[in-house]
Amino acid sequence: MKRIGILTSGGDSPGMNAAICGAVIAAEQRNIEVIGVRNGFDGLLEEQFLPLSSSRVRGINSLGGTILGTSRSDRFLLPEWRRRVPDTLSSTGIDGLIVIGGNGSLRGAMALEEAGIPTVGIPGTIDNDLGGTDFTLGFITAAETAVKAVRRLTDVALSERGIFFVEVMGRNSGYIAMFVGLATGADFVNIPEAPATSEEIYTKISQAEGSAIVIWAEGCGDPSPLAEWLREELNRDIEISRIGHLQRGGTPATLDSFLGFTMGAAALYTISEGRHSIMIGTRNLQPVEVPYEVAIEPNPLPPYLQSMLLPLLNSR
Amino acid sequence: MKRIGILTSGGDSPGMNAAICGAVIAAEQRNIEVIGVRNGFDGLLEEQFLPLSSSRVRGINSLGGTILGTSRSDRFLLPEWRRRVPDTLSSTGIDGLIVIGGNGSLRGAMALEEAGIPTVGIPGTIDNDLGGTDFTLGFITAAETAVKAVRRLTDVALSERGIFFVEVMGRNSGYIAMFVGLATGADFVNIPEAPATSEEIYTKISQAEGSAIVIWAEGCGDPSPLAEWLREELNRDIEISRIGHLQRGGTPATLDSFLGFTMGAAALYTISEGRHSIMIGTRNLQPVEVPYEVAIEPNPLPPYLQSMLLPLLNSR
Amino acid sequence: MKRIGILTSGGDSPGMNAAICGAVIAAEQRNIEVIGVRNGFDGLLEEQFLPLSSSRVRGINSLGGTILGTSRSDRFLLPEWRRRVPDTLSSTGIDGLIVIGGNGSLRGAMALEEAGIPTVGIPGTIDNDLGGTDFTLGFITAAETAVKAVRRLTDVALSERGIFFVEVMGRNSGYIAMFVGLATGADFVNIPEAPATSEEIYTKISQAEGSAIVIWAEGCGDPSPLAEWLREELNRDIEISRIGHLQRGGTPATLDSFLGFTMGAAALYTISEGRHSIMIGTRNLQPVEVPYEVAIEPNPLPPYLQSMLLPLLNSR
Amino acid sequence: MKRIGILTSGGDSPGMNAAICGAVIAAEQRNIEVIGVRNGFDGLLEEQFLPLSSSRVRGINSLGGTILGTSRSDRFLLPEWRRRVPDTLSSTGIDGLIVIGGNGSLRGAMALEEAGIPTVGIPGTIDNDLGGTDFTLGFITAAETAVKAVRRLTDVALSERGIFFVEVMGRNSGYIAMFVGLATGADFVNIPEAPATSEEIYTKISQAEGSAIVIWAEGCGDPSPLAEWLREELNRDIEISRIGHLQRGGTPATLDSFLGFTMGAAALYTISEGRHSIMIGTRNLQPVEVPYEVAIEPNPLPPYLQSMLLPLLNSR
């Protein structure tokens, strides 16, 4: 392979830039050219290409977001659009594509494989919900951001003996909520894999004489009605704090920058050596090659976390 | 004076602990005893006293919140409650009181003065809305927290070419919003002192081809209707992010720890030398004595910020 | 088991407090009492005991250092001292001991096992040099601290077109250096597992027209003579920055707080269920039980990092 | 004025980029062109010019270092070099120059004034050693960096009951040391304005049963001999930690970004309105115009800090 494309797709997540950097530096070593595709699959359709060199990617390891931009393309789902991609790529001499993103992005890569384009994926999503990998890029940074917010709110809660519900990201996955809850020693954690009943939360909160912090994964629904009910039952003030989109931004945590660079280089090696239809995961701090079919399987919470530590936190 | 009480009142703010530390260390130098009063004016009524020593306050400079707890006492407003305070204090030998808090807390201190109790105030509020001082404790930490959140959101906005309204604290004051807007180079800042019209915001946002960040002080009302209108007019996604209570927590910024210690020591010196009915402010990095009447006056935004820099940001 | 001791030993590392917290909370669930031993093995000899409860450990997850104190005991190496421990423990009713520390601390625990005391270890060291675990507590926090320092130095280096040697911790292990180098995209990384020659470093640095950052693990010796030689050869200013002990302090990174709590609870479960002579490691974000013999084996750098990414960074 | 040059000179300091940003945005409002000069006065001699626009400076507020690069030019001190500048500037149509830097840089600007070139200065140095201003750009960020390092070291010191000497920047000024000492509640602060005797430090340290932190401004000389003497006298381990150059880097603290933008805009207004030979300072959070003669005067520590708080910290 002489020329490889790279794009970031879906929600941006910290570590994507490090992955771009790792791929570009590994490519230069092998005399391969890397072409950045701007704005995800949208840019692929619109031929928004940006040649990348090691001097261009210098220092981007430490930048949040993605220098290539991203999109949540709807058009790409239309067969007539997607069908055009092979011609676009062959006309620019791009022999294969590295796709950085989450579940939907990997499915896009699988569709390109069906159209005959070799692709390798890199897990870029804060949700940590892909199979075959210990970490997805951005997860630890997002958890760190949420932990810092909870630590700040804990200062306030302790000073005012207040009760806070803190909504963290995770539509289908309790990974961020569990990490935040255990890292901060929160009083209760509610996750979509095993949502608590109102009574369980009431029981726990009603015992709190002073402050209490409830970590609430967004996949558990809107906490407002429960908070309203608790306000009346307990005659106490209950605040809801939504951390929101800022969990997806910021300078990457060291682990995400490290994994990003590592995975980017591994993706380049993998695709340039002719292996594809593969996501680069990480196990034991090394890259591993994960077939797409495994990668897009849901990544359940480790059993120990869900069956041992969740009840330990919530019922103490 | 042989024994002085100290309390924190109203919303907690970073730097309060440093002020407690400074007062205790200055008191030991002068062989004065400091008695902490827990939970603000509530604790004064309920005689929740906690003797403080330099070993007890060691290291608290770096802690958010207040080790004494705080309250937003309603009872204290009732004359019959407040009338009991002089007896309580004289029975415990407390000769004067240092009150750390915002406008309402200083008014509480003024009421105690009327009852014959010498008090000295320390400005502890994130709003920077007290007269006679460059900074109130907690303001710079709150602004820093908001700036960090906006920097994270900017990563997301740039990657997705999105528009974010970021609501920061400030019910009556645009201080936090102006600092955040200027420090981050935001696209628009809306402050309660000079709220923008919908048309002004529309004009600015409609020119943004890529991302845009609007800093919105909470005193400007709920941004949701405007965002909804802009969504329809511009056919673009517009996210609202509320940073919320976490602005009041966290390890104090260096300036707040520094000013807190400085003001705490100065308050102790002032009250122990017989001067009172005074808030300790800061000018040119030194403590100054500000009469309560001046301190409780609103602290307007510096004219240069409002008349020169606000239009510069918003109309470019 | 009804009563279990817990101590921290060797250099303190971020996450130790979270491990203490996890053990105490898991113990309360099982009606087991946890007795903290102050100042490591020294405190064991001197019977410095501190009963721990869940209210005592509340919030310590977020604190750096160790609330129990630590020591690098020499006396403990003397058989006559160590021999006294079983009597001390049985007289206080302590049935087993959780030991949090690095290689030397685990060897201390093994000595106690030989004396008939059941122990379970938790890997607490910033060096990530224990076998059978993906992470030791404190490693990621230390790497994060070093990365933040390198990012600051990079700002300076870029502005002044300067060359910086940055010495990071790691007497026998290049883990921190490799993580820092890859996460920051440094120009060169020197590790004790495969120390570079002066010529290799000269070659790389002499090509840098602008700034350059060299990450230097302390196990590679003093960089001063090399820097001096390069200064003369290249006629450029070369600064050496030693990050030093502060790598061992600070609020734990989220991963360390999470792993600490997880390992602390797992250690309590393990010892209370009768399994011992075991270190709790972590694999795939779950605790695993690692025999001491495996744990004290050196933990080499993952081959991919050393054989693929190290040359990629250094020879580009 | 139609075209104004801007340069950064001397050691880089956080907030310089925000000042560039503020000047460029204010210039666009007035239809003035801003030309960046790369690498300080060196770049002026070598005509390294870079036109700046608001799109070019977008987002630089949050970046450490200076996008223009800097230098500590020796050549500029030679009259024959400096004499060439007016021709260079007039040939490129540059009517005036904004100079961002410390004392030496302002002296360079004064030399240009003598050669007939209108200049306005902005105080960019971490030392806070310029007259007529509460803050120089970078000072608060540097203090924050040092405070974070001391907080980390305090965790270690407390855990190990150790004694740390922490050397912070400040060759002629104790500003950083005093801010760090007061903000962290250090045990001793040594500043060049009033260096302590060995006996004073011995007395204080010898009373510390547990840990102790000594903040040492680099202007007080090398602490190694004293530490060596104390090691022998006290039979305790004493570590020296030098924070070093990283104090000059990093994302600017909010106050520095805010002040930078504010001063940059004010400098542009000032020079374009015909006033020059002036440094823009800040008082009460507003820009003020300070004659160069006042600005280059030493800026002593506020008397209250030196005469009241320094002895309070050191003799308690």
Tab-separated table of N, CA and C in Angstrom, chain C residues 24-101:
chain	number	residue	atom	x	y	z
C	24	VAL	N	-12.185	-1.142	53.739
C	24	VAL	CA	-13.004	-0.846	54.918
C	24	VAL	C	-14.488	-1.006	54.608
C	25	ILE	N	-14.896	-0.526	53.425
C	25	ILE	CA	-16.320	-0.612	53.088
C	25	ILE	C	-16.729	-2.068	52.852
C	26	ALA	N	-15.877	-2.827	52.190
C	26	ALA	CA	-16.189	-4.254	51.995
C	26	ALA	C	-16.224	-4.993	53.330
C	27	ALA	N	-15.373	-4.586	54.257
C	27	ALA	CA	-15.321	-5.248	55.562
C	27	ALA	C	-16.605	-4.992	56.363
C	28	GLU	N	-17.081	-3.756	56.321
C	28	GLU	CA	-18.302	-3.456	57.071
C	28	GLU	C	-19.480	-4.292	56.579
C	29	GLN	N	-19.506	-4.501	55.270
C	29	GLN	CA	-20.573	-5.328	54.697
C	29	GLN	C	-20.533	-6.740	55.288
C	30	ARG	N	-19.348	-7.217	55.622
C	30	ARG	CA	-19.196	-8.580	56.141
C	30	ARG	C	-18.965	-8.601	57.650
C	31	ASN	N	-19.226	-7.479	58.282
C	31	ASN	CA	-19.050	-7.401	59.741
C	31	ASN	C	-17.639	-7.758	60.198
C	32	ILE	N	-16.685	-7.312	59.432
C	32	ILE	CA	-15.282	-7.502	59.812
C	32	ILE	C	-14.717	-6.146	60.217
C	33	GLU	N	-13.906	-6.128	61.215
C	33	GLU	CA	-13.300	-4.889	61.668
C	33	GLU	C	-11.958	-4.692	60.961
C	34	VAL	N	-11.668	-3.465	60.555
C	34	VAL	CA	-10.377	-3.171	59.928
C	34	VAL	C	-9.566	-2.252	60.838
C	35	ILE	N	-8.358	-2.679	61.126
C	35	ILE	CA	-7.449	-1.896	61.957
C	35	ILE	C	-6.325	-1.352	61.072
C	36	GLY	N	-6.252	-0.029	60.967
C	36	GLY	CA	-5.136	0.570	60.242
C	36	GLY	C	-3.858	0.487	61.053
C	37	VAL	N	-2.776	0.186	60.383
C	37	VAL	CA	-1.455	0.196	61.021
C	37	VAL	C	-0.721	1.422	60.483
C	38	ARG	N	-0.282	2.293	61.359
C	38	ARG	CA	0.369	3.519	60.906
C	38	ARG	C	1.820	3.274	60.532
C	39	ASN	N	2.288	4.033	59.521
C	39	ASN	CA	3.715	4.092	59.195
C	39	ASN	C	4.327	2.748	58.818
C	40	GLY	N	3.578	1.962	58.083
C	40	GLY	CA	4.110	0.749	57.489
C	40	GLY	C	4.540	-0.290	58.496
C	41	PHE	N	5.526	-1.081	58.103
C	41	PHE	CA	5.980	-2.162	58.978
C	41	PHE	C	6.543	-1.606	60.286
C	42	ASP	N	7.088	-0.379	60.254
C	42	ASP	CA	7.523	0.252	61.505
C	42	ASP	C	6.393	0.299	62.522
C	43	GLY	N	5.231	0.722	62.043
C	43	GLY	CA	4.094	0.857	62.946
C	43	GLY	C	3.602	-0.494	63.447
C	44	LEU	N	3.833	-1.513	62.645
C	44	LEU	CA	3.453	-2.864	63.075
C	44	LEU	C	4.300	-3.261	64.280
C	45	LEU	N	5.571	-2.946	64.199
C	45	LEU	CA	6.479	-3.290	65.306
C	45	LEU	C	6.161	-2.457	66.550
C	46	GLU	N	5.726	-1.215	66.289
C	46	GLU	CA	5.492	-0.318	67.429
C	46	GLU	C	4.029	-0.256	67.849
C	47	GLU	N	3.226	-1.138	67.237
C	47	GLU	CA	1.811	-1.252	67.605
C	47	GLU	C	1.070	0.073	67.484
C	48	GLN	N	1.326	0.780	66.364
C	48	GLN	CA	0.603	2.025	66.115
C	48	GLN	C	-0.681	1.681	65.360
C	49	PHE	N	-1.736	1.413	66.103
C	49	PHE	CA	-2.970	0.946	65.484
C	49	PHE	C	-4.036	2.037	65.473
C	50	LEU	N	-4.845	2.034	64.439
C	50	LEU	CA	-5.881	3.049	64.252
C	50	LEU	C	-7.116	2.359	63.675
C	51	PRO	N	-8.137	2.100	64.483
C	51	PRO	CA	-9.338	1.440	63.951
C	51	PRO	C	-9.974	2.308	62.862
C	52	LEU	N	-10.429	1.671	61.800
C	52	LEU	CA	-10.997	2.401	60.661
C	52	LEU	C	-12.466	2.046	60.490
C	53	SER	N	-13.260	3.067	60.163
C	53	SER	CA	-14.675	2.837	59.881
C	53	SER	C	-15.014	3.522	58.567
C	54	SER	N	-16.190	3.222	58.046
C	54	SER	CA	-16.553	3.818	56.762
C	54	SER	C	-16.673	5.341	56.894
C	55	SER	N	-17.074	5.833	58.046
C	55	SER	CA	-17.154	7.295	58.162
C	55	SER	C	-15.745	7.902	58.206
C	56	ARG	N	-14.797	7.168	58.776
C	56	ARG	CA	-13.416	7.679	58.800
C	56	ARG	C	-12.802	7.747	57.405
C	57	VAL	N	-13.145	6.804	56.552
C	57	VAL	CA	-12.509	6.767	55.228
C	57	VAL	C	-13.311	7.530	54.171
C	58	ARG	N	-14.418	8.118	54.565
C	58	ARG	CA	-15.233	8.847	53.587
C	58	ARG	C	-14.408	9.940	52.910
C	59	GLY	N	-14.409	9.932	51.618
C	59	GLY	CA	-13.758	10.997	50.863
C	59	GLY	C	-12.261	10.813	50.658
C	60	ILE	N	-11.667	9.785	51.253
C	60	ILE	CA	-10.217	9.670	51.107
C	60	ILE	C	-9.815	9.181	49.722
C	61	ASN	N	-10.757	8.620	48.981
C	61	ASN	CA	-10.473	8.203	47.591
C	61	ASN	C	-9.761	9.276	46.789
C	62	SER	N	-10.100	10.511	47.076
C	62	SER	CA	-9.578	11.609	46.255
C	62	SER	C	-8.302	12.221	46.815
C	63	LEU	N	-7.798	11.682	47.921
C	63	LEU	CA	-6.600	12.260	48.521
C	63	LEU	C	-5.340	11.531	48.061
C	64	GLY	N	-4.310	12.301	47.763
C	64	GLY	CA	-3.009	11.710	47.490
C	64	GLY	C	-2.373	11.220	48.776
C	65	GLY	N	-1.215	10.595	48.639
C	65	GLY	CA	-0.519	10.081	49.811
C	65	GLY	C	-1.280	8.938	50.453
C	66	THR	N	-1.015	8.701	51.719
C	66	THR	CA	-1.723	7.650	52.457
C	66	THR	C	-2.056	8.164	53.848
C	67	ILE	N	-3.317	8.036	54.222
C	67	ILE	CA	-3.716	8.529	55.551
C	67	ILE	C	-3.040	7.731	56.659
C	68	LEU	N	-2.528	6.553	56.349
C	68	LEU	CA	-1.884	5.730	57.374
C	68	LEU	C	-0.404	6.064	57.537
C	69	GLY	N	0.152	6.846	56.635
C	69	GLY	CA	1.602	7.066	56.652
C	69	GLY	C	2.306	5.817	56.168
C	70	THR	N	3.568	5.981	55.856
C	70	THR	CA	4.325	4.846	55.344
C	70	THR	C	5.747	4.937	55.872
C	71	SER	N	6.516	3.909	55.647
C	71	SER	CA	7.935	3.963	56.012
C	71	SER	C	8.688	2.999	55.131
C	72	ARG	N	9.973	3.226	55.056
C	72	ARG	CA	10.859	2.281	54.378
C	72	ARG	C	11.691	1.654	55.496
C	73	SER	N	11.061	0.710	56.190
C	73	SER	CA	11.635	0.204	57.429
C	73	SER	C	12.896	-0.612	57.179
C	74	ASP	N	13.935	-0.257	57.901
C	74	ASP	CA	15.116	-1.106	57.893
C	74	ASP	C	15.025	-2.173	58.990
C	75	ARG	N	14.500	-1.738	60.111
C	75	ARG	CA	14.423	-2.660	61.244
C	75	ARG	C	13.675	-3.936	60.906
C	76	PHE	N	12.672	-3.777	60.046
C	76	PHE	CA	11.837	-4.930	59.738
C	76	PHE	C	12.638	-6.048	59.085
C	77	LEU	N	13.772	-5.674	58.543
C	77	LEU	CA	14.595	-6.708	57.909
C	77	LEU	C	15.309	-7.570	58.952
C	78	LEU	N	15.380	-7.116	60.179
C	78	LEU	CA	16.067	-7.888	61.217
C	78	LEU	C	15.132	-8.990	61.729
C	79	PRO	N	15.616	-10.219	61.729
C	79	PRO	CA	14.752	-11.330	62.147
C	79	PRO	C	14.182	-11.136	63.548
C	80	GLU	N	14.974	-10.540	64.467
C	80	GLU	CA	14.477	-10.433	65.837
C	80	GLU	C	13.268	-9.497	65.937
C	81	TRP	N	13.249	-8.488	65.083
C	81	TRP	CA	12.083	-7.623	65.072
C	81	TRP	C	10.889	-8.351	64.469
C	82	ARG	N	11.142	-8.933	63.321
C	82	ARG	CA	10.033	-9.527	62.573
C	82	ARG	C	9.393	-10.650	63.372
C	83	ARG	N	10.199	-11.306	64.164
C	83	ARG	CA	9.711	-12.433	64.950
C	83	ARG	C	8.651	-12.004	65.965
C	84	ARG	N	8.716	-10.743	66.349
C	84	ARG	CA	7.771	-10.287	67.371
C	84	ARG	C	6.360	-10.066	66.831
C	85	VAL	N	6.255	-9.974	65.501
C	85	VAL	CA	4.973	-9.560	64.925
C	85	VAL	C	3.820	-10.514	65.252
C	86	PRO	N	3.994	-11.828	65.122
C	86	PRO	CA	2.857	-12.705	65.398
C	86	PRO	C	2.260	-12.477	66.786
C	87	ASP	N	3.093	-12.295	67.788
C	87	ASP	CA	2.558	-12.043	69.120
C	87	ASP	C	1.780	-10.738	69.168
C	88	THR	N	2.360	-9.710	68.564
C	88	THR	CA	1.682	-8.417	68.533
C	88	THR	C	0.301	-8.557	67.911
C	89	LEU	N	0.237	-9.246	66.794
C	89	LEU	CA	-1.042	-9.357	66.102
C	89	LEU	C	-2.024	-10.203	66.896
C	90	SER	N	-1.554	-11.318	67.428
C	90	SER	CA	-2.513	-12.176	68.134
C	90	SER	C	-3.007	-11.476	69.399
C	91	SER	N	-2.152	-10.666	70.033
C	91	SER	CA	-2.595	-9.977	71.248
C	91	SER	C	-3.663	-8.932	70.943
C	92	THR	N	-3.668	-8.416	69.716
C	92	THR	CA	-4.709	-7.457	69.356
C	92	THR	C	-5.828	-8.104	68.552
C	93	GLY	N	-5.752	-9.398	68.377
C	93	GLY	CA	-6.838	-10.099	67.698
C	93	GLY	C	-6.872	-9.902	66.204
C	94	ILE	N	-5.773	-9.463	65.627
C	94	ILE	CA	-5.738	-9.275	64.171
C	94	ILE	C	-5.421	-10.614	63.511
C	95	ASP	N	-6.339	-11.056	62.633
C	95	ASP	CA	-6.237	-12.397	62.054
C	95	ASP	C	-5.484	-12.430	60.733
C	96	GLY	N	-5.295	-11.283	60.129
C	96	GLY	CA	-4.619	-11.254	58.832
C	96	GLY	C	-4.294	-9.831	58.479
C	97	LEU	N	-3.518	-9.659	57.424
C	97	LEU	CA	-2.979	-8.340	57.126
C	97	LEU	C	-3.046	-8.071	55.622
C	98	ILE	N	-3.546	-6.897	55.273
C	98	ILE	CA	-3.486	-6.432	53.885
C	98	ILE	C	-2.315	-5.462	53.784
C	99	VAL	N	-1.405	-5.735	52.865
C	99	VAL	CA	-0.186	-4.946	52.711
C	99	VAL	C	-0.218	-4.235	51.359
C	100	ILE	N	-0.187	-2.907	51.388
C	100	ILE	CA	-0.231	-2.124	50.149
C	100	ILE	C	1.157	-1.543	49.917
C	101	GLY	N	1.788	-1.911	48.806
C	101	GLY	CA	3.117	-1.373	48.524
C	101	GLY	C	3.720	-2.018	47.292
